[in-house]
PDB file of C-alpha atoms in Angstrom:
ATOM      1  CA  MET A 272     -51.649 -23.907  15.685  1.00 46.00           C
ATOM      2  CA  CYS A 273     -49.547 -23.819  18.644  1.00 43.00           C
ATOM      3  CA  HIS A 274     -46.451 -22.017  16.464  1.00 44.00           C
ATOM      4  CA  ARG A 275     -49.619 -19.067  15.411  1.00 42.00           C
ATOM      5  CA  PHE A 276     -50.711 -19.008  19.183  1.00 39.00           C
ATOM      6  CA  TRP A 277     -47.563 -18.298  20.288  1.00 41.00           C
ATOM      7  CA  PHE A 278     -46.437 -15.719  17.481  1.00 36.00           C
ATOM      8  CA  CYS A 279     -49.870 -13.976  18.381  1.00 39.00           C
ATOM      9  CA  LEU A 280     -48.831 -14.222  22.209  1.00 40.00           C
ATOM     10  CA  CYS A 281     -45.601 -12.133  21.196  1.00 40.00           C
ATOM     11  CA  LEU A 282     -47.177  -9.801  19.039  1.00 36.00           C
ATOM     12  CA  TRP A 283     -49.532  -8.899  21.748  1.00 36.00           C
ATOM     13  CA  CYS A 284     -46.785  -8.476  24.652  1.00 38.00           C
ATOM     14  CA  LEU A 285     -44.929  -6.166  21.862  1.00 34.00           C
ATOM     15  CA  VAL A 286     -48.258  -4.007  21.845  1.00 35.00           C
ATOM     16  CA  GLY A 287     -48.155  -3.854  25.147  1.00 34.00           C
ATOM     17  CA  VAL A 288     -44.927  -2.628  25.453  1.00 34.00           C
ATOM     18  CA  PHE A 289     -45.125  -0.088  23.097  1.00 33.00           C
ATOM     19  CA  ALA A 290     -49.033   1.073  24.477  1.00 34.00           C
ATOM     20  CA  ASP A 291     -47.277   1.116  28.005  1.00 41.00           C
ATOM     21  CA  SER A 292     -44.496   3.360  26.962  1.00 39.00           C
ATOM     22  CA  ASP A 293     -47.069   5.763  25.386  1.00 46.00           C
ATOM     23  CA  ALA A 294     -48.595   6.328  28.670  1.00 72.00           C
ATOM     24  CA  VAL A 295     -45.890   8.248  30.354  1.00 81.00           C
ATOM     25  CA  LYS A 296     -47.276  11.157  31.655  1.00 86.00           C
ATOM     26  CA  SER A 297     -44.983  14.276  31.628  1.00 83.00           C
ATOM     27  CA  VAL A 298     -45.002  16.611  34.461  1.00 87.00           C
ATOM     28  CA  SER A 299     -42.694  19.919  34.653  1.00 82.00           C
ATOM     29  CA  VAL A 300     -41.744  22.175  37.846  1.00 84.00           C
ATOM     30  CA  MET A 301     -39.199  24.648  38.389  1.00 79.00           C
ATOM     31  CA  GLN A 302     -36.341  23.983  40.596  1.00 78.00           C
ATOM     32  CA  GLY A 303     -37.382  24.175  44.353  1.00 80.00           C
ATOM     33  CA  ASP A 304     -41.104  24.055  43.665  1.00 85.00           C
ATOM     34  CA  SER A 305     -43.337  20.822  44.967  1.00 89.00           C
ATOM     35  CA  VAL A 306     -44.838  19.235  42.315  1.00 93.00           C
ATOM     36  CA  THR A 307     -47.362  15.906  42.970  1.00 93.00           C
ATOM     37  CA  LEU A 308     -47.782  12.724  40.621  1.00 93.00           C
ATOM     38  CA  GLU A 309     -51.664  12.795  40.876  1.00 90.00           C
ATOM     39  CA  THR A 310     -52.575   8.208  40.740  1.00 88.00           C
ATOM     40  CA  GLY A 311     -56.248   9.452  39.732  1.00 83.00           C
ATOM     41  CA  LEU A 312     -57.317   7.040  42.152  1.00 85.00           C
ATOM     42  CA  THR A 313     -60.695   8.633  44.845  1.00 85.00           C
ATOM     43  CA  GLU A 314     -59.188   6.153  47.346  1.00 85.00           C
ATOM     44  CA  ILE A 315     -56.508   3.034  47.807  1.00 86.00           C
ATOM     45  CA  LYS A 316     -58.760  -0.520  47.756  1.00 85.00           C
ATOM     46  CA  LYS A 317     -58.943  -2.275  50.996  1.00 87.00           C
ATOM     47  CA  GLY A 318     -55.980  -4.438  50.966  1.00 83.00           C
ATOM     48  CA  ASP A 319     -54.375  -2.713  48.227  1.00 84.00           C
ATOM     49  CA  ARG A 320     -50.865  -1.318  48.614  1.00 87.00           C
ATOM     50  CA  MET A 321     -48.490   1.139  46.020  1.00 90.00           C
ATOM     51  CA  TYR A 322     -45.523   1.192  45.439  1.00 93.00           C
ATOM     52  CA  TRP A 323     -43.740   4.149  43.626  1.00 93.00           C
ATOM     53  CA  THR A 324     -40.163   3.516  41.673  1.00 93.00           C
ATOM     54  CA  PHE A 325     -37.858   6.035  40.344  1.00 91.00           C
ATOM     55  CA  GLY A 326     -35.842   5.767  37.285  1.00 84.00           C
ATOM     56  CA  LEU A 327     -34.926   3.397  34.919  1.00 80.00           C
ATOM     57  CA  SER A 328     -33.334   0.865  37.618  1.00 81.00           C
ATOM     58  CA  LYS A 329     -37.051   0.776  39.239  1.00 86.00           C
ATOM     59  CA  THR A 330     -35.749   2.043  42.401  1.00 90.00           C
ATOM     60  CA  ARG A 331     -38.248   1.784  44.859  1.00 92.00           C
ATOM     61  CA  ILE A 332     -38.570   5.022  46.737  1.00 93.00           C
ATOM     62  CA  ALA A 333     -41.956   4.926  48.667  1.00 92.00           C
ATOM     63  CA  VAL A 334     -44.723   2.281  49.780  1.00 93.00           C
ATOM     64  CA  ILE A 335     -48.110   3.394  50.941  1.00 90.00           C
ATOM     65  CA  ASN A 336     -50.934   1.227  52.394  1.00 88.00           C
ATOM     66  CA  TYR A 337     -54.530   1.424  52.289  1.00 83.00           C
ATOM     67  CA  ASP A 338     -54.835   1.387  56.057  1.00 84.00           C
ATOM     68  CA  GLY A 339     -52.920   4.735  56.015  1.00 81.00           C
ATOM     69  CA  ARG A 340     -49.102   3.299  56.709  1.00 87.00           C
ATOM     70  CA  PHE A 341     -46.615   5.379  54.812  1.00 90.00           C
ATOM     71  CA  ALA A 342     -42.940   4.932  54.283  1.00 89.00           C
ATOM     72  CA  THR A 343     -40.304   6.026  52.211  1.00 90.00           C
ATOM     73  CA  PHE A 344     -36.970   4.319  51.762  1.00 89.00           C
ATOM     74  CA  ASP A 345     -33.413   6.249  51.982  1.00 87.00           C
ATOM     75  CA  VAL A 346     -31.701   4.869  48.390  1.00 86.00           C
ATOM     76  CA  LEU A 347     -29.548   6.837  45.680  1.00 83.00           C
ATOM     77  CA  ASP A 348     -27.571   8.507  48.511  1.00 79.00           C
ATOM     78  CA  GLY A 349     -30.300   9.779  50.589  1.00 85.00           C
ATOM     79  CA  ARG A 350     -31.591  11.560  47.395  1.00 85.00           C
ATOM     80  CA  PHE A 351     -35.097  12.006  48.189  1.00 90.00           C
ATOM     81  CA  ARG A 352     -34.651  12.283  52.069  1.00 88.00           C
ATOM     82  CA  ASP A 353     -37.019  14.438  54.219  1.00 90.00           C
ATOM     83  CA  ARG A 354     -39.070  15.517  50.520  1.00 91.00           C
ATOM     84  CA  LEU A 355     -41.752  13.005  50.099  1.00 92.00           C
ATOM     85  CA  LYS A 356     -45.195  13.439  51.290  1.00 92.00           C
ATOM     86  CA  ALA A 357     -48.439  11.192  50.197  1.00 89.00           C
ATOM     87  CA  ASP A 358     -51.778  11.305  49.904  1.00 89.00           C
ATOM     88  CA  LEU A 359     -53.201   8.321  52.047  1.00 88.00           C
ATOM     89  CA  GLN A 360     -56.210   8.227  50.479  1.00 86.00           C
ATOM     90  CA  THR A 361     -55.200   8.453  46.956  1.00 88.00           C
ATOM     91  CA  GLY A 362     -51.629   7.206  46.635  1.00 88.00           C
ATOM     92  CA  SER A 363     -50.472  10.302  44.919  1.00 92.00           C
ATOM     93  CA  LEU A 364     -47.100  11.439  46.123  1.00 93.00           C
ATOM     94  CA  THR A 365     -45.762  14.924  46.374  1.00 94.00           C
ATOM     95  CA  ILE A 366     -41.886  16.210  45.837  1.00 94.00           C
ATOM     96  CA  THR A 367     -41.094  19.346  47.841  1.00 91.00           C
ATOM     97  CA  ASN A 368     -37.975  21.049  47.117  1.00 87.00           C
ATOM     98  CA  THR A 369     -37.069  20.003  44.012  1.00 87.00           C
ATOM     99  CA  ARG A 370     -34.026  19.375  42.233  1.00 83.00           C
ATOM    100  CA  THR A 371     -32.961  18.895  38.843  1.00 77.00           C
ATOM    101  CA  THR A 372     -31.683  15.168  39.893  1.00 80.00           C
ATOM    102  CA  ASP A 373     -35.608  14.430  41.112  1.00 86.00           C
ATOM    103  CA  SER A 374     -35.850  14.779  36.943  1.00 85.00           C
ATOM    104  CA  GLY A 375     -36.371  11.341  35.319  1.00 86.00           C
ATOM    105  CA  LEU A 376     -38.960   8.126  35.320  1.00 88.00           C
ATOM    106  CA  TYR A 377     -41.597   7.651  37.945  1.00 93.00           C
ATOM    107  CA  LYS A 378     -43.718   4.392  38.276  1.00 93.00           C
ATOM    108  CA  VAL A 379     -46.339   3.622  40.613  1.00 92.00           C
ATOM    109  CA  VAL A 380     -47.981  -0.130  40.896  1.00 91.00           C
ATOM    110  CA  SER A 381     -50.865  -1.571  42.888  1.00 89.00           C
ATOM    111  CA  ARG A 382     -53.120  -4.329  42.259  1.00 85.00           C
ATOM    112  CA  GLU A 383     -55.543  -1.379  40.346  1.00 82.00           C
ATOM    113  CA  ILE A 384     -53.429   0.479  38.370  1.00 85.00           C
ATOM    114  CA  THR A 385     -49.768   1.065  36.843  1.00 88.00           C
ATOM    115  CA  TYR A 386     -48.896   4.783  36.048  1.00 90.00           C
ATOM    116  CA  ARG A 387     -45.616   6.413  34.704  1.00 90.00           C
ATOM    117  CA  PHE A 388     -44.502   9.942  34.893  1.00 91.00           C
ATOM    118  CA  HIS A 389     -41.904  11.175  33.391  1.00 88.00           C
ATOM    119  CA  LEU A 390     -40.782  14.597  35.434  1.00 88.00           C
ATOM    120  CA  THR A 391     -38.708  17.248  34.432  1.00 82.00           C
ATOM    121  CA  VAL A 392     -37.361  19.752  36.780  1.00 81.00           C
ATOM    122  CA  SER A 393     -35.913  22.967  35.340  1.00 72.00           C
ATOM    123  CA  GLY A 394     -33.192  25.347  36.568  1.00 65.00           C
ATOM    124  CA  VAL A 395     -30.962  27.496  35.110  1.00 54.00           C
ATOM    125  CA  PHE A 396     -30.708  26.850  31.396  1.00 52.00           C
ATOM    126  CA  ASP A 397     -27.300  27.316  28.925  1.00 52.00           C
ATOM    127  CA  ALA A 398     -27.711  28.875  25.753  1.00 67.00           C
ATOM    128  CA  VAL A 399     -29.702  27.164  23.163  1.00 79.00           C
ATOM    129  CA  GLU A 400     -27.577  25.798  20.590  1.00 86.00           C
ATOM    130  CA  SER A 401     -28.866  26.054  16.659  1.00 86.00           C
ATOM    131  CA  VAL A 402     -28.111  23.098  14.636  1.00 91.00           C
ATOM    132  CA  SER A 403     -29.542  22.434  11.201  1.00 91.00           C
ATOM    133  CA  VAL A 404     -29.445  19.109   8.640  1.00 92.00           C
ATOM    134  CA  MET A 405     -31.160  18.059   5.738  1.00 93.00           C
ATOM    135  CA  GLU A 406     -34.353  16.515   5.134  1.00 93.00           C
ATOM    136  CA  GLY A 407     -33.090  12.473   5.151  1.00 93.00           C
ATOM    137  CA  HIS A 408     -29.748  13.018   6.896  1.00 95.00           C
ATOM    138  CA  SER A 409     -28.952  12.276  10.259  1.00 95.00           C
ATOM    139  CA  VAL A 410     -28.157  14.657  12.720  1.00 95.00           C
ATOM    140  CA  SER A 411     -26.229  14.095  16.213  1.00 95.00           C
ATOM    141  CA  LEU A 412     -26.968  16.262  18.951  1.00 95.00           C
ATOM    142  CA  GLN A 413     -23.707  16.426  21.108  1.00 91.00           C
ATOM    143  CA  THR A 414     -23.454  16.409  24.945  1.00 86.00           C
ATOM    144  CA  ASN A 415     -19.421  16.828  24.873  1.00 79.00           C
ATOM    145  CA  THR A 416     -19.199  14.825  28.142  1.00 81.00           C
ATOM    146  CA  GLU A 417     -18.334  11.402  29.337  1.00 82.00           C
ATOM    147  CA  ILE A 418     -21.325  10.066  31.714  1.00 82.00           C
ATOM    148  CA  GLN A 419     -20.146   7.823  34.590  1.00 79.00           C
ATOM    149  CA  ARG A 420     -21.181   4.644  36.285  1.00 77.00           C
ATOM    150  CA  ASP A 421     -25.654   5.002  37.744  1.00 74.00           C
ATOM    151  CA  GLU A 422     -25.890   8.702  35.584  1.00 81.00           C
ATOM    152  CA  LEU A 423     -28.714   8.873  34.134  1.00 86.00           C
ATOM    153  CA  VAL A 424     -29.513  11.310  31.033  1.00 90.00           C
ATOM    154  CA  ILE A 425     -32.882  12.530  29.927  1.00 92.00           C
ATOM    155  CA  TRP A 426     -33.774  13.858  26.254  1.00 94.00           C
ATOM    156  CA  THR A 427     -37.485  15.744  25.693  1.00 93.00           C
ATOM    157  CA  PHE A 428     -38.671  16.975  22.496  1.00 93.00           C
ATOM    158  CA  GLY A 429     -40.686  20.395  22.000  1.00 88.00           C
ATOM    159  CA  HIS A 430     -41.812  22.809  24.699  1.00 81.00           C
ATOM    160  CA  SER A 431     -44.250  20.229  26.190  1.00 81.00           C
ATOM    161  CA  LYS A 432     -40.522  18.261  27.136  1.00 85.00           C
ATOM    162  CA  THR A 433     -42.258  15.109  25.973  1.00 90.00           C
ATOM    163  CA  LEU A 434     -39.576  12.131  26.834  1.00 92.00           C
ATOM    164  CA  ILE A 435     -38.169  10.867  23.904  1.00 94.00           C
ATOM    165  CA  ALA A 436     -34.950   8.604  25.456  1.00 93.00           C
ATOM    166  CA  GLU A 437     -33.198   7.744  28.708  1.00 92.00           C
ATOM    167  CA  ILE A 438     -29.899   6.381  29.133  1.00 89.00           C
ATOM    168  CA  ILE A 439     -28.219   5.118  32.082  1.00 86.00           C
ATOM    169  CA  LYS A 440     -24.385   3.754  32.557  1.00 75.00           C
ATOM    170  CA  TRP A 441     -24.214   0.411  34.161  1.00 70.00           C
ATOM    171  CA  ASP A 442     -21.425  -0.506  32.368  1.00 65.00           C
ATOM    172  CA  LYS A 443     -19.773   0.350  29.160  1.00 63.00           C
ATOM    173  CA  ASP A 444     -22.857  -0.601  27.017  1.00 66.00           C
ATOM    174  CA  GLY A 445     -25.455   1.568  29.327  1.00 68.00           C
ATOM    175  CA  LEU A 446     -29.018   0.727  28.865  1.00 85.00           C
ATOM    176  CA  PHE A 447     -30.918   2.881  26.154  1.00 88.00           C
ATOM    177  CA  ALA A 448     -34.604   3.569  26.613  1.00 89.00           C
ATOM    178  CA  ARG A 449     -36.511   5.098  23.414  1.00 90.00           C
ATOM    179  CA  TYR A 450     -40.039   6.249  24.001  1.00 91.00           C
ATOM    180  CA  ASP A 451     -42.841   5.370  21.139  1.00 89.00           C
ATOM    181  CA  VAL A 452     -44.559   8.738  21.872  1.00 89.00           C
ATOM    182  CA  LEU A 453     -46.191  11.485  19.318  1.00 89.00           C
ATOM    183  CA  ASP A 454     -47.844   9.053  17.341  1.00 89.00           C
ATOM    184  CA  GLY A 455     -44.322   7.060  16.693  1.00 90.00           C
ATOM    185  CA  LYS A 456     -42.309  10.089  15.513  1.00 92.00           C
ATOM    186  CA  PHE A 457     -38.989   8.785  16.233  1.00 94.00           C
ATOM    187  CA  ARG A 458     -39.841   5.286  15.968  1.00 93.00           C
ATOM    188  CA  ASP A 459     -36.645   3.169  14.931  1.00 93.00           C
ATOM    189  CA  ARG A 460     -34.780   6.612  14.184  1.00 95.00           C
ATOM    190  CA  LEU A 461     -33.016   7.113  17.263  1.00 95.00           C
ATOM    191  CA  LYS A 462     -29.472   6.001  18.048  1.00 94.00           C
ATOM    192  CA  ALA A 463     -27.273   7.270  21.531  1.00 91.00           C
ATOM    193  CA  ASP A 464     -23.600   7.057  22.299  1.00 89.00           C
ATOM    194  CA  HIS A 465     -23.060   5.193  25.672  1.00 85.00           C
ATOM    195  CA  GLN A 466     -19.996   7.098  26.747  1.00 85.00           C
ATOM    196  CA  THR A 467     -21.639  10.909  26.202  1.00 87.00           C
ATOM    197  CA  GLY A 468     -24.920  10.338  26.275  1.00 89.00           C
ATOM    198  CA  SER A 469     -25.337  12.123  23.190  1.00 93.00           C
ATOM    199  CA  LEU A 470     -28.467  11.692  20.409  1.00 95.00           C
ATOM    200  CA  THR A 471     -28.338  11.094  17.325  1.00 96.00           C
ATOM    201  CA  ILE A 472     -31.769  11.364  14.722  1.00 96.00           C
ATOM    202  CA  THR A 473     -31.468   9.332  11.524  1.00 96.00           C
ATOM    203  CA  ASN A 474     -33.301  10.026   8.534  1.00 95.00           C
ATOM    204  CA  THR A 475     -34.665  13.575   9.292  1.00 95.00           C
ATOM    205  CA  ARG A 476     -37.832  14.672   8.819  1.00 93.00           C
ATOM    206  CA  THR A 477     -38.779  18.392   8.726  1.00 91.00           C
ATOM    207  CA  THR A 478     -41.188  17.681  11.788  1.00 91.00           C
ATOM    208  CA  ASP A 479     -38.380  16.908  13.462  1.00 93.00           C
ATOM    209  CA  SER A 480     -37.801  19.964  13.502  1.00 92.00           C
ATOM    210  CA  GLY A 481     -38.014  21.767  17.012  1.00 91.00           C
ATOM    211  CA  LEU A 482     -36.680  22.216  20.633  1.00 90.00           C
ATOM    212  CA  TYR A 483     -34.472  19.185  22.372  1.00 94.00           C
ATOM    213  CA  GLN A 484     -33.547  19.425  25.828  1.00 92.00           C
ATOM    214  CA  VAL A 485     -31.032  16.800  27.393  1.00 92.00           C
ATOM    215  CA  THR A 486     -30.682  16.430  31.339  1.00 88.00           C
ATOM    216  CA  ILE A 487     -27.808  14.820  32.644  1.00 85.00           C
ATOM    217  CA  ASN A 488     -28.322  13.916  36.389  1.00 79.00           C
ATOM    218  CA  THR A 489     -24.666  14.375  38.081  1.00 67.00           C
ATOM    219  CA  LYS A 490     -23.679  15.190  41.339  1.00 63.00           C
ATOM    220  CA  LYS A 491     -24.010  18.711  39.549  1.00 65.00           C
ATOM    221  CA  PRO A 492     -26.456  17.921  36.744  1.00 70.00           C
ATOM    222  CA  THR A 493     -26.054  19.701  33.601  1.00 79.00           C
ATOM    223  CA  THR A 494     -28.665  20.709  30.994  1.00 84.00           C
ATOM    224  CA  TYR A 495     -27.843  21.559  27.227  1.00 86.00           C
ATOM    225  CA  ARG A 496     -30.681  22.745  24.567  1.00 89.00           C
ATOM    226  CA  PHE A 497     -30.873  22.532  20.708  1.00 91.00           C
ATOM    227  CA  SER A 498     -32.972  24.032  18.520  1.00 90.00           C
ATOM    228  CA  VAL A 499     -33.084  21.861  15.239  1.00 93.00           C
ATOM    229  CA  THR A 500     -33.828  22.908  11.879  1.00 91.00           C
ATOM    230  CA  VAL A 501     -34.395  19.644   9.480  1.00 91.00           C
ATOM    231  CA  SER A 502     -34.655  21.873   5.586  1.00 87.00           C
ATOM    232  CA  ASP A 503     -36.990  20.131   3.185  1.00 81.00           C
ATOM    233  CA  SER A 504     -34.477  18.734   0.435  1.00 64.00           C
ATOM    234  CA  VAL A 505     -36.558  20.548  -2.220  1.00 60.00           C
ATOM    235  CA  CYS A 506     -36.947  24.081  -1.159  1.00 56.00           C
ATOM    236  CA  GLY A 507     -34.417  24.007   1.395  1.00 52.00           C
ATOM    237  CA  CYS A 508     -37.576  25.214   3.935  1.00 54.00           C
ATOM    238  CA  GLY A 509     -37.380  24.795   7.729  1.00 53.00           C
ATOM    239  CA  SER A 510     -40.137  23.549   9.435  1.00 47.00           C
ATOM    240  CA  THR A 511     -41.782  26.988  11.286  1.00 38.00           C
ATOM    241  CA  GLU A 512     -41.707  24.368  14.732  1.00 38.00           C
ATOM    242  CA  ALA A 513     -38.201  25.273  14.855  1.00 36.00           C
ATOM    243  CA  VAL A 514     -38.825  29.066  15.797  1.00 33.00           C
ATOM    244  CA  ILE A 515     -38.311  29.860  19.246  1.00 30.00           C
TER     245      ILE A 515
END
C-alpha cells in the first residue's frame, strides 16, 4: 500500500511538471517596443508579494508588494536597468525599450499565482534556411557557432513562436529544457548539442514541417531561422505548413 501511494504521488508530480510547462504563454514584440506581461489579477491580495524572475536560472529581477512598494534588482550585468515598470495593483510587469537579449523565460510567483511567459523580442533576421528530410528520419538544425558559459539559446516553432526548447551553458554539459507544448507534438523527440546550441528532431513527422527559430543571447545576439519540410515517405509530399 505504501509503495502504491508513493508511485501515485510521483506520477502526480510528473503530470504536474508537464502541466506547468504547458502553461507557458508566448509573447512577441519588436525590438525597441514596450511589452507588458499580464498577471490577469484585479489586485494583489493584502499581505501578498509578487516575485518576477528571468531565465532558466530564475534570476530575480523585481518584487512587488501589496502596499505599492516596487523594487528592481540590478542583475545580469544591468540588463534590465531602468527598463522595468510595474502595475502596483495587478503586479503585471512592463519592459520598456526591449532588446533581443530580453528574450527568454519570465516567471511570476506569489501566494495566489504562478505564471510563466516566453518572450521573443524580434530584431533584424538572417535569411531563412530551407531544410528537407524524409518522414521518420532525424534532422539537425545547425547554429554553426559555439555557445559560451551562461549564454542562453532559445528555440521556437511556427509563426506563433511557441517555445519548444532552451539551452543554457553553465558547464560543459549545460542545461537543456524541453517544453511539452502543442499537445505533446515534440515529446521525447528533441535533442540538443550543448556546445553549439543546435537542435535535432528525431523520428520526424510531416506535422513537424514549418518555421523554426533560434536566438542565441550573447553580447551580440544572433537569430537563425529554418524552414523545415518533412516529406511523406510514400508520396514524397511535404506538409503545406512549410510554405512561408
